[in-house]
């Protein structure tokens, strides 16, 4: 790619399209193709799905998978960084219990930033990643009012173990929960440079705001129902559908479209085939919970909705996206309140956004970093005028 190569021709038709397809930079952590989906540092996501989240974080930061020795050293480094100050819990105690968990997540990340920003991009990103499992566990416990006997954090546990231990739910299969969560984290860590939350986080960091402020802002971007919160909305409507009967599911989808509401879990700005992250989760569900009622409903939705959505030519991609299946799996292992689902997406995405912020701040332009974001907008409806 030479400096003068033309990559894309912008016409008036591209204005007000959410920068769709317009190249704005390079990304070193992942790329997304319309038919094969996301690849982390070259690896198709399906090949990484069974790996430990820590190894995939290492990949996003170092662009190579770790050797066993590197993996051990990386886990030890995360353990050293893992302790969360008690004052985070004190702030959580002041938040409204009916506030959305994504707002709690954003406030939690901001709060950590107020307590312990170093100003070094990589240090701050790694510190935040290491503290996320406990932050997430405390978020659930305190928001739900389960305040007694919160287990001490064992920073030597895996990311997922630390969260599951802090949560300490009775009557659930902890091994199954850990397996589902580990796969969930790996699948959701990164999705190219231009997804809304990552783009937002990098844009904030381009003005040299802190990693914590940038990622808290990214979480706010993720909280929208057309982006990360689609996983909550999708499971909510699975619960509303309440049957895997194809005719009833079809009637439901048609009803949502007629009411001009999105069919959550379907469609994508870049993908033009089923999202491989959905395919992986469907395969996991077939293995672990084929008879789960919610799983049966999303199995029917996966068949019915693309056919119905295809009837509308303006919908570029009628196929299932990442958010179709995660809710059913999370519900199956004991997370029965969908309002929490997007916090798992956010937890995972901290790794990809953190790695991309480091690349943009310390690697791009020969190490000078990408300059402050400042795209051009063209004036509309504003002819020059003066006060009388
Ligand atoms: N249900 C209803 N309408 C849809 C859907 C859908 N699943 N997908 C696209 N459309 C509409 C879209 O709203 C747009 O309408 P209009 O021209 O009136 O603005 C039209 O079809 C063309 O949209 P596309 O170019 O196909 O998609 P776009 O890139 O604008 O939007 C999404 C992508 C993901 C926002 C869109 O497909 C959608 O709203 N899907 C449902 C919500 C969802 O599952 N989001 C999660 C995406 C993944 N993630 O986690 O971020
Ligand atoms: C994501 O994982 O961020 C979503 O699929 C949205 C996107 O890539 O635009």
CSV table of C-alpha atoms and ligand atoms in Angstrom, one decimal:
chain,number,residue,atom,x,y,z
A,1,UNK,CA,0.0,0.0,0.0
A,2,UNK,CA,1.8,3.1,-1.2
A,3,UNK,CA,1.2,6.6,0.3
A,4,UNK,CA,-0.7,7.7,-2.8
A,5,UNK,CA,-2.7,4.6,-3.5
A,6,UNK,CA,-6.4,5.3,-3.9
A,7,UNK,CA,-8.4,3.0,-1.5
A,8,UNK,CA,-11.9,4.3,-1.8
A,9,UNK,CA,-13.8,7.0,-3.6
A,10,UNK,CA,-16.1,9.0,-1.4
A,11,UNK,CA,-19.2,10.3,-3.1
A,12,UNK,CA,-22.1,12.4,-1.7
A,13,UNK,CA,-24.0,9.1,-1.3
A,14,UNK,CA,-21.5,8.2,1.5
A,15,UNK,CA,-22.5,11.1,3.6
A,16,UNK,CA,-24.5,10.4,6.7
A,17,UNK,CA,-24.0,6.7,6.4
A,18,UNK,CA,-22.1,6.2,9.6
A,19,UNK,CA,-18.8,6.1,7.8
A,20,UNK,CA,-19.9,2.8,6.3
A,21,UNK,CA,-17.0,1.1,4.4
A,22,UNK,CA,-14.8,4.2,4.5
A,23,UNK,CA,-11.2,3.3,5.4
A,24,UNK,CA,-9.9,5.4,8.2
A,25,UNK,CA,-6.9,3.6,9.5
A,26,UNK,CA,-5.1,0.2,10.0
A,27,UNK,CA,-5.8,-2.4,12.7
A,28,UNK,CA,-3.1,-4.8,14.0
A,29,UNK,CA,-5.4,-7.0,16.2
A,30,UNK,CA,-8.1,-8.3,14.0
A,31,UNK,CA,-9.9,-8.0,10.6
A,32,UNK,CA,-13.4,-8.9,9.6
A,33,UNK,CA,-14.3,-10.3,6.2
A,34,UNK,CA,-18.0,-10.3,5.0
A,35,UNK,CA,-18.2,-14.0,4.6
A,36,UNK,CA,-15.6,-15.5,7.1
A,37,UNK,CA,-16.0,-13.0,9.9
A,38,UNK,CA,-13.4,-12.0,12.4
A,39,UNK,CA,-9.8,-13.2,12.5
A,40,UNK,CA,-7.6,-12.3,15.5
A,41,UNK,CA,-4.1,-11.5,14.2
A,42,UNK,CA,-4.8,-13.7,11.2
A,43,UNK,CA,-6.5,-16.7,13.0
A,44,UNK,CA,-10.1,-17.4,12.1
A,45,UNK,CA,-12.1,-17.0,15.3
A,46,UNK,CA,-13.5,-20.6,15.3
A,47,UNK,CA,-9.9,-21.9,15.6
A,48,UNK,CA,-9.4,-19.8,18.8
A,49,UNK,CA,-12.7,-20.4,20.5
A,50,UNK,CA,-11.5,-23.2,22.8
A,51,UNK,CA,-8.4,-21.3,24.0
A,52,UNK,CA,-8.0,-19.8,27.4
A,53,UNK,CA,-9.0,-16.1,27.4
A,54,UNK,CA,-5.6,-15.1,28.9
A,55,UNK,CA,-3.8,-16.6,25.9
A,56,UNK,CA,-6.1,-14.7,23.5
A,57,UNK,CA,-5.5,-11.4,25.4
A,58,UNK,CA,-1.8,-12.2,25.0
A,59,UNK,CA,-2.3,-12.7,21.3
A,60,UNK,CA,-4.1,-9.3,20.9
A,61,UNK,CA,-1.4,-7.5,22.7
A,62,UNK,CA,1.7,-9.3,21.3
A,63,UNK,CA,0.3,-10.4,17.9
A,64,UNK,CA,1.5,-14.0,18.5
A,65,UNK,CA,0.1,-16.8,20.7
A,66,UNK,CA,2.2,-17.4,23.8
A,67,UNK,CA,4.5,-20.3,24.3
A,68,UNK,CA,3.8,-22.2,27.5
A,69,UNK,CA,6.4,-20.2,29.4
A,70,UNK,CA,5.1,-16.9,28.0
A,71,UNK,CA,1.6,-17.9,29.0
A,72,UNK,CA,2.6,-18.7,32.5
A,73,UNK,CA,4.5,-15.4,32.9
A,74,UNK,CA,1.6,-13.5,31.5
A,75,UNK,CA,-0.8,-15.1,34.0
A,76,UNK,CA,1.6,-14.2,36.8
A,77,UNK,CA,1.8,-10.6,35.5
A,78,UNK,CA,-2.0,-10.4,35.5
A,79,UNK,CA,-2.2,-11.8,39.0
A,80,UNK,CA,0.2,-9.1,40.2
A,81,UNK,CA,-2.1,-6.4,38.7
A,82,UNK,CA,-5.4,-8.0,39.8
A,83,UNK,CA,-6.1,-6.5,43.2
A,84,UNK,CA,-9.1,-4.1,43.1
A,85,UNK,CA,-9.1,-1.3,45.7
A,86,UNK,CA,-11.9,-1.6,48.3
A,87,UNK,CA,-13.1,1.9,47.5
A,88,UNK,CA,-14.6,0.5,44.2
A,89,UNK,CA,-17.1,-1.4,46.2
A,90,UNK,CA,-17.8,1.7,48.3
A,91,UNK,CA,-18.7,3.6,45.1
A,92,UNK,CA,-20.8,0.7,43.8
A,93,UNK,CA,-22.8,0.9,47.1
A,94,UNK,CA,-23.9,4.4,46.2
A,95,UNK,CA,-25.3,3.6,42.7
A,96,UNK,CA,-29.0,3.1,42.0
A,97,UNK,CA,-29.8,-0.6,42.0
A,98,UNK,CA,-32.2,-0.2,39.1
A,99,UNK,CA,-29.5,1.6,37.1
A,100,UNK,CA,-28.6,-0.5,34.0
A,101,UNK,CA,-25.6,-2.8,34.6
A,102,UNK,CA,-23.8,-1.2,31.6
A,103,UNK,CA,-24.0,2.1,33.4
A,104,UNK,CA,-22.6,0.4,36.5
A,105,UNK,CA,-19.8,-1.0,34.3
A,106,UNK,CA,-18.9,2.3,32.8
A,107,UNK,CA,-18.9,4.0,36.3
A,108,UNK,CA,-16.9,1.1,37.7
A,109,UNK,CA,-14.2,1.5,35.0
A,110,UNK,CA,-14.2,5.3,35.5
A,111,UNK,CA,-13.9,4.9,39.2
A,112,UNK,CA,-10.9,2.6,38.9
A,113,UNK,CA,-9.3,5.2,36.6
A,114,UNK,CA,-9.8,7.9,39.3
A,115,UNK,CA,-8.0,5.7,41.8
A,116,UNK,CA,-5.1,4.4,39.9
A,117,UNK,CA,-4.3,5.8,36.4
A,118,UNK,CA,-0.5,5.5,35.7
A,119,UNK,CA,-0.7,7.4,32.4
A,120,UNK,CA,1.2,4.6,30.6
A,121,UNK,CA,-1.1,3.2,27.9
A,122,UNK,CA,0.0,-0.4,28.2
A,123,UNK,CA,0.2,-0.5,32.0
A,124,UNK,CA,-3.2,1.0,32.4
A,125,UNK,CA,-4.8,-1.3,29.8
A,126,UNK,CA,-3.2,-4.4,31.4
A,127,UNK,CA,-4.2,-3.2,34.9
A,128,UNK,CA,-7.8,-2.8,33.8
A,129,UNK,CA,-7.9,-6.2,32.2
A,130,UNK,CA,-6.5,-7.8,35.3
A,131,UNK,CA,-9.1,-6.1,37.6
A,132,UNK,CA,-12.1,-6.7,35.4
A,133,UNK,CA,-13.0,-10.1,36.8
A,134,UNK,CA,-13.3,-8.8,40.4
A,135,UNK,CA,-15.0,-5.6,39.1
A,136,UNK,CA,-17.6,-7.7,37.3
A,137,UNK,CA,-18.2,-9.9,40.3
A,138,UNK,CA,-18.6,-7.0,42.6
A,139,UNK,CA,-21.0,-5.3,40.1
A,140,UNK,CA,-23.3,-8.3,40.1
A,141,UNK,CA,-23.1,-8.9,43.9
A,142,UNK,CA,-23.7,-5.3,45.0
A,143,UNK,CA,-26.3,-4.4,42.4
A,144,UNK,CA,-28.3,-7.5,43.3
A,145,UNK,CA,-27.9,-6.7,47.0
A,146,UNK,CA,-26.1,-10.0,47.7
A,147,UNK,CA,-23.7,-8.3,50.1
A,148,UNK,CA,-23.0,-11.0,52.7
A,149,UNK,CA,-20.0,-13.3,52.6
A,150,UNK,CA,-18.5,-12.1,49.3
A,151,UNK,CA,-15.5,-14.4,48.9
A,152,UNK,CA,-12.0,-12.9,48.9
A,153,UNK,CA,-10.5,-12.5,45.4
A,154,UNK,CA,-7.9,-15.1,44.6
A,155,UNK,CA,-5.8,-13.2,42.0
A,156,UNK,CA,-4.0,-16.4,41.0
A,157,UNK,CA,-7.2,-17.8,39.6
A,158,UNK,CA,-8.0,-17.5,35.9
A,159,UNK,CA,-10.1,-14.5,34.8
A,160,UNK,CA,-13.2,-16.6,34.6
A,161,UNK,CA,-12.6,-18.4,37.9
A,162,UNK,CA,-12.1,-15.1,39.8
A,163,UNK,CA,-15.5,-13.8,38.5
A,164,UNK,CA,-17.3,-17.1,39.2
A,165,UNK,CA,-15.9,-17.3,42.7
A,166,UNK,CA,-16.8,-13.7,43.5
A,167,UNK,CA,-20.3,-14.3,42.2
A,168,UNK,CA,-20.6,-17.5,44.3
A,169,UNK,CA,-24.0,-18.6,43.0
A,170,UNK,CA,-25.7,-21.6,44.6
A,171,UNK,CA,-27.3,-24.4,42.6
A,172,UNK,CA,-25.3,-23.8,39.4
A,173,UNK,CA,-22.7,-26.0,37.6
A,174,UNK,CA,-19.6,-23.9,38.1
A,175,UNK,CA,-17.5,-25.9,35.6
A,176,UNK,CA,-20.2,-25.4,32.9
A,177,UNK,CA,-20.5,-21.7,33.7
A,178,UNK,CA,-16.7,-21.3,33.4
A,179,UNK,CA,-16.7,-23.1,30.1
A,180,UNK,CA,-19.5,-21.0,28.6
A,181,UNK,CA,-17.9,-17.8,30.0
A,182,UNK,CA,-14.4,-18.6,28.7
A,183,UNK,CA,-15.7,-19.2,25.2
A,184,UNK,CA,-17.9,-16.1,25.4
A,185,UNK,CA,-14.9,-13.9,26.4
A,186,UNK,CA,-12.7,-15.2,23.6
A,187,UNK,CA,-15.4,-14.8,20.9
A,188,UNK,CA,-16.2,-11.2,22.0
A,189,UNK,CA,-12.8,-9.7,22.6
A,190,UNK,CA,-12.3,-7.9,19.3
A,191,UNK,CA,-14.0,-7.2,16.0
A,192,UNK,CA,-11.8,-5.1,13.7
A,193,UNK,CA,-11.1,-1.5,14.1
A,194,UNK,CA,-14.4,0.1,13.1
A,195,UNK,CA,-17.0,-1.4,15.4
A,196,UNK,CA,-18.7,1.4,17.3
A,197,UNK,CA,-17.4,0.7,20.8
A,198,UNK,CA,-13.8,0.2,19.7
A,199,UNK,CA,-13.9,3.2,17.4
A,200,UNK,CA,-15.3,5.3,20.2
A,201,UNK,CA,-12.7,4.2,22.6
A,202,UNK,CA,-9.9,4.9,20.2
A,203,UNK,CA,-11.4,8.3,19.3
A,204,UNK,CA,-11.5,9.3,23.0
A,205,UNK,CA,-7.9,8.1,23.5
A,206,UNK,CA,-6.8,10.1,20.4
A,207,UNK,CA,-7.3,13.3,22.5
A,208,UNK,CA,-5.0,11.7,25.1
A,209,UNK,CA,-7.8,11.0,27.6
A,210,UNK,CA,-6.8,8.1,29.8
A,211,UNK,CA,-7.3,4.4,29.0
A,212,UNK,CA,-10.0,4.3,31.7
A,213,UNK,CA,-11.9,7.3,30.4
A,214,UNK,CA,-11.6,5.9,26.8
A,215,UNK,CA,-12.8,2.5,27.7
A,216,UNK,CA,-15.6,3.8,29.9
A,217,UNK,CA,-16.8,5.8,26.9
A,218,UNK,CA,-16.5,2.7,24.7
A,219,UNK,CA,-18.8,0.8,27.2
A,220,UNK,CA,-21.4,3.6,26.8
A,221,UNK,CA,-21.2,3.1,23.0
A,222,UNK,CA,-21.6,-0.7,23.5
A,223,UNK,CA,-24.6,-0.2,25.7
A,224,UNK,CA,-26.9,0.7,22.7
A,225,UNK,CA,-29.4,-2.0,21.6
A,226,UNK,CA,-28.2,-1.9,18.0
A,227,UNK,CA,-24.7,-2.8,19.2
A,228,UNK,CA,-23.8,-4.8,22.3
A,229,UNK,CA,-27.1,-4.6,24.1
A,230,UNK,CA,-28.7,-6.6,21.3
A,231,UNK,CA,-27.7,-9.7,23.3
A,232,UNK,CA,-30.0,-8.6,26.1
A,233,UNK,CA,-32.8,-7.6,23.7
A,234,UNK,CA,-32.5,-10.9,21.8
A,235,UNK,CA,-32.9,-13.1,24.9
A,236,UNK,CA,-35.7,-10.8,26.1
A,237,UNK,CA,-37.6,-11.5,23.0
A,238,UNK,CA,-36.8,-15.2,23.1
A,239,UNK,CA,-38.4,-15.2,26.5
A,240,UNK,CA,-41.4,-13.4,25.1
A,241,UNK,CA,-41.8,-15.8,22.2
A,242,UNK,CA,-41.9,-18.7,24.6
A,243,UNK,CA,-42.2,-21.4,21.9
A,244,UNK,CA,-40.0,-23.0,19.3
A,245,UNK,CA,-43.0,-23.7,17.0
A,246,UNK,CA,-41.8,-22.3,13.6
A,247,UNK,CA,-45.2,-20.8,12.7
A,248,UNK,CA,-45.4,-18.9,16.0
A,249,UNK,CA,-41.8,-17.8,15.7
A,250,UNK,CA,-42.4,-16.5,12.2
A,251,UNK,CA,-45.5,-14.6,13.3
A,252,UNK,CA,-43.4,-13.0,16.1
A,253,UNK,CA,-40.6,-11.9,13.7
A,254,UNK,CA,-43.2,-10.5,11.3
A,255,UNK,CA,-44.9,-8.7,14.1
A,256,UNK,CA,-41.6,-7.1,15.2
A,257,UNK,CA,-40.9,-5.9,11.6
A,258,UNK,CA,-44.4,-4.6,11.2
A,259,UNK,CA,-44.0,-2.6,14.4
A,260,UNK,CA,-40.7,-1.2,12.9
A,261,UNK,CA,-38.6,-2.8,15.7
A,262,UNK,CA,-35.2,-4.5,15.0
A,263,UNK,CA,-35.1,-8.2,14.9
A,264,UNK,CA,-32.3,-8.5,17.4
A,265,UNK,CA,-29.5,-11.0,16.8
A,266,UNK,CA,-29.7,-10.6,13.0
A,267,UNK,CA,-28.0,-8.3,10.5
A,268,UNK,CA,-24.6,-6.7,10.4
A,269,UNK,CA,-22.8,-3.6,9.0
A,270,UNK,CA,-20.0,-5.7,7.5
A,271,UNK,CA,-20.9,-9.4,7.6
A,272,UNK,CA,-22.9,-10.9,4.7
A,273,UNK,CA,-23.1,-14.5,6.0
A,274,UNK,CA,-23.9,-16.0,9.4
A,275,UNK,CA,-21.4,-14.6,12.0
A,276,UNK,CA,-18.9,-17.4,12.8
A,277,UNK,CA,-19.2,-16.4,16.4
A,278,UNK,CA,-22.8,-17.3,16.2
A,279,UNK,CA,-22.0,-20.6,14.5
A,280,UNK,CA,-19.5,-21.5,17.3
A,281,UNK,CA,-22.1,-20.7,20.0
A,282,UNK,CA,-24.8,-22.8,18.2
A,283,UNK,CA,-22.4,-25.7,18.1
A,284,UNK,CA,-21.6,-25.3,21.8
A,285,UNK,CA,-25.4,-25.2,22.6
A,286,UNK,CA,-26.0,-28.4,20.5
A,287,UNK,CA,-23.3,-30.0,22.6
A,288,UNK,CA,-24.2,-28.7,26.0
A,289,UNK,CA,-27.9,-27.9,26.1
A,290,UNK,CA,-29.7,-29.1,23.0
A,291,UNK,CA,-33.0,-29.5,24.9
A,292,UNK,CA,-32.9,-26.1,26.7
A,293,UNK,CA,-36.2,-24.3,25.8
A,294,UNK,CA,-34.5,-21.0,25.0
A,295,UNK,CA,-31.9,-22.8,22.9
A,296,UNK,CA,-34.7,-24.5,21.0
A,297,UNK,CA,-36.3,-21.1,20.3
A,298,UNK,CA,-33.1,-19.6,18.9
A,299,UNK,CA,-32.5,-22.8,16.8
A,300,UNK,CA,-35.9,-22.0,15.2
A,301,UNK,CA,-35.2,-18.3,14.9
A,302,UNK,CA,-31.9,-19.1,13.1
A,303,UNK,CA,-34.0,-20.9,10.5
A,304,UNK,CA,-37.0,-18.6,10.3
A,305,UNK,CA,-35.7,-15.1,10.6
A,306,UNK,CA,-33.2,-15.0,7.7
A,307,UNK,CA,-36.0,-16.2,5.4
A,308,UNK,CA,-38.4,-13.5,6.6
A,309,UNK,CA,-35.7,-10.7,6.7
A,310,UNK,CA,-34.6,-11.6,3.1
A,311,UNK,CA,-38.0,-10.5,1.9
A,312,UNK,CA,-36.9,-7.0,2.6
A,313,UNK,CA,-34.2,-6.1,0.0
A,314,UNK,CA,-32.9,-3.1,1.9
A,315,UNK,CA,-31.6,-5.5,4.7
A,316,UNK,CA,-28.0,-6.2,3.6
A,317,UNK,CA,-27.5,-9.2,5.8
A,318,UNK,CA,-30.5,-11.3,7.0
A,319,UNK,CA,-28.3,-13.8,8.9
A,320,UNK,CA,-27.6,-14.4,12.6
A,321,UNK,CA,-25.0,-12.2,14.3
A,322,UNK,CA,-23.0,-12.8,17.5
A,323,UNK,CA,-25.9,-11.8,19.7
A,324,UNK,CA,-28.4,-14.5,18.7
A,325,UNK,CA,-27.1,-17.3,20.8
A,326,UNK,CA,-25.1,-15.9,23.7
A,327,UNK,CA,-28.1,-15.1,25.9
A,328,UNK,CA,-29.6,-18.6,25.6
A,329,UNK,CA,-26.2,-20.1,26.7
A,330,UNK,CA,-25.8,-17.6,29.6
A,331,UNK,CA,-29.3,-18.2,30.7
A,332,UNK,CA,-28.7,-22.0,30.6
A,333,UNK,CA,-25.7,-21.8,33.0
A,334,UNK,CA,-27.6,-19.6,35.6
A,335,UNK,CA,-27.5,-16.0,34.4
A,336,UNK,CA,-31.3,-15.6,34.2
A,337,UNK,CA,-31.4,-11.8,34.2
A,338,UNK,CA,-30.7,-10.6,30.6
A,339,UNK,CA,-30.0,-7.0,31.7
A,340,UNK,CA,-26.5,-8.2,32.7
A,341,UNK,CA,-25.6,-9.8,29.4
A,342,UNK,CA,-23.9,-6.8,27.7
A,343,UNK,CA,-21.5,-6.4,30.7
A,344,UNK,CA,-20.0,-9.8,29.6
A,345,UNK,CA,-19.6,-8.3,26.1
A,346,UNK,CA,-18.0,-5.2,27.6
A,347,UNK,CA,-15.7,-7.3,29.9
A,348,UNK,CA,-14.4,-9.2,26.8
A,349,UNK,CA,-14.1,-6.1,24.6
A,350,UNK,CA,-11.8,-4.3,27.1
A,351,UNK,CA,-9.0,-6.5,25.8
A,352,UNK,CA,-9.5,-5.7,22.1
A,353,UNK,CA,-10.1,-2.0,22.7
A,354,UNK,CA,-7.1,-1.8,25.1
A,355,UNK,CA,-4.8,-3.5,22.6
A,356,UNK,CA,-6.0,-1.3,19.8
A,357,UNK,CA,-5.6,1.9,21.9
A,358,UNK,CA,-2.0,0.9,22.6
A,359,UNK,CA,-1.4,0.3,18.9
A,360,UNK,CA,-2.9,3.6,17.9
A,361,UNK,CA,-1.1,5.5,20.7
A,362,UNK,CA,2.3,3.9,20.6
A,363,UNK,CA,2.8,2.1,17.3
A,364,UNK,CA,1.1,3.9,14.4
A,365,UNK,CA,2.9,6.6,12.4
A,366,UNK,CA,6.3,5.1,13.4
A,367,UNK,CA,5.5,5.3,17.1
A,368,UNK,CA,4.2,8.9,17.1
A,369,UNK,CA,0.6,7.6,17.3
A,370,UNK,CA,-2.5,8.4,15.3
A,371,UNK,CA,-3.3,12.2,15.7
A,372,UNK,CA,-6.5,13.4,17.3
A,373,UNK,CA,-9.6,12.2,15.4
A,374,UNK,CA,-11.1,14.9,13.4
A,375,UNK,CA,-13.2,13.8,10.3
A,376,UNK,CA,-14.8,16.4,8.1
A,377,UNK,CA,-18.5,17.3,8.1
A,378,UNK,CA,-20.1,19.3,5.4
A,379,UNK,CA,-22.4,22.2,6.3
A,380,UNK,CA,-26.1,21.5,5.8
A,381,UNK,CA,-28.8,24.2,5.9
A,382,UNK,CA,-26.5,26.9,7.1
A,383,UNK,CA,-25.9,29.7,4.7
A,384,UNK,CA,-23.7,32.5,5.9
A,385,UNK,CA,-25.6,35.2,7.7
A,386,UNK,CA,-24.9,38.1,10.2
A,387,UNK,CA,-26.7,39.7,13.1
A,388,UNK,CA,-28.5,42.8,11.9
B,1,LIG,N1,-34.1,-6.0,11.9
B,1,LIG,C1,-34.9,-5.0,11.4
B,1,LIG,N2,-34.4,-4.2,10.4
B,1,LIG,C2,-33.1,-4.4,10.0
B,1,LIG,C3,-32.3,-5.4,10.5
B,1,LIG,C4,-32.9,-6.3,11.5
B,1,LIG,N3,-32.2,-7.2,12.1
B,1,LIG,N4,-31.1,-5.3,10.0
B,1,LIG,C5,-31.1,-4.3,9.1
B,1,LIG,N5,-32.3,-3.7,9.2
B,1,LIG,C6,-32.8,-2.5,8.5
B,1,LIG,C7,-31.9,-1.3,9.0
B,1,LIG,O1,-32.5,-0.7,10.2
B,1,LIG,C8,-32.0,-0.3,7.8
B,1,LIG,O2,-33.2,0.3,7.8
B,1,LIG,P1,-33.4,1.8,7.3
B,1,LIG,O3,-32.9,1.8,5.9
B,1,LIG,O4,-34.8,2.1,7.5
B,1,LIG,O5,-32.4,2.7,8.2
B,1,LIG,C9,-32.0,-1.3,6.6
B,1,LIG,O6,-32.4,-2.6,7.1
B,1,LIG,C10,-30.6,-1.5,6.0
B,1,LIG,O7,-29.7,-1.8,7.1
B,1,LIG,P2,-28.3,-2.6,6.8
B,1,LIG,O8,-27.5,-1.8,5.8
B,1,LIG,O9,-28.6,-4.0,6.4
B,1,LIG,O10,-27.7,-2.6,8.2
B,1,LIG,P3,-26.9,-1.5,9.0
B,1,LIG,O11,-25.4,-1.6,8.7
B,1,LIG,O12,-27.5,-0.2,8.9
B,1,LIG,O13,-27.2,-2.0,10.5
B,1,LIG,C11,-27.4,-3.5,12.4
B,1,LIG,C12,-26.6,-3.1,11.1
B,1,LIG,C13,-26.6,-4.5,13.1
B,1,LIG,C14,-27.5,-2.2,13.3
B,1,LIG,C15,-28.8,-3.9,12.0
B,1,LIG,O14,-28.6,-5.1,11.2
B,1,LIG,C16,-29.7,-4.2,13.1
B,1,LIG,O15,-30.3,-3.3,13.6
B,1,LIG,N6,-29.8,-5.5,13.6
B,1,LIG,C17,-30.6,-5.8,14.8
B,1,LIG,C18,-29.8,-5.4,16.1
B,1,LIG,C19,-28.6,-6.3,16.3
B,1,LIG,O16,-28.7,-7.5,16.4
B,1,LIG,N7,-27.5,-5.6,16.6
B,1,LIG,C20,-26.3,-6.3,17.0
B,1,LIG,C21,-25.1,-6.2,15.9
B,1,LIG,C22,-23.9,-6.9,16.4
B,1,LIG,N8,-23.3,-6.2,17.6
B,1,LIG,O17,-23.2,-6.8,18.6
B,1,LIG,O18,-22.9,-5.0,17.5
B,2,LIG,C1,-19.0,-6.2,17.2
B,2,LIG,O1,-18.6,-7.3,17.6
B,2,LIG,O2,-18.5,-5.2,17.5
B,2,LIG,C2,-20.2,-6.2,16.3
B,2,LIG,O3,-20.3,-7.3,15.5
B,2,LIG,C3,-20.4,-4.9,15.6
B,2,LIG,C4,-19.5,-4.6,14.5
B,2,LIG,O4,-18.5,-5.2,14.2
B,2,LIG,O5,-19.8,-3.5,13.8
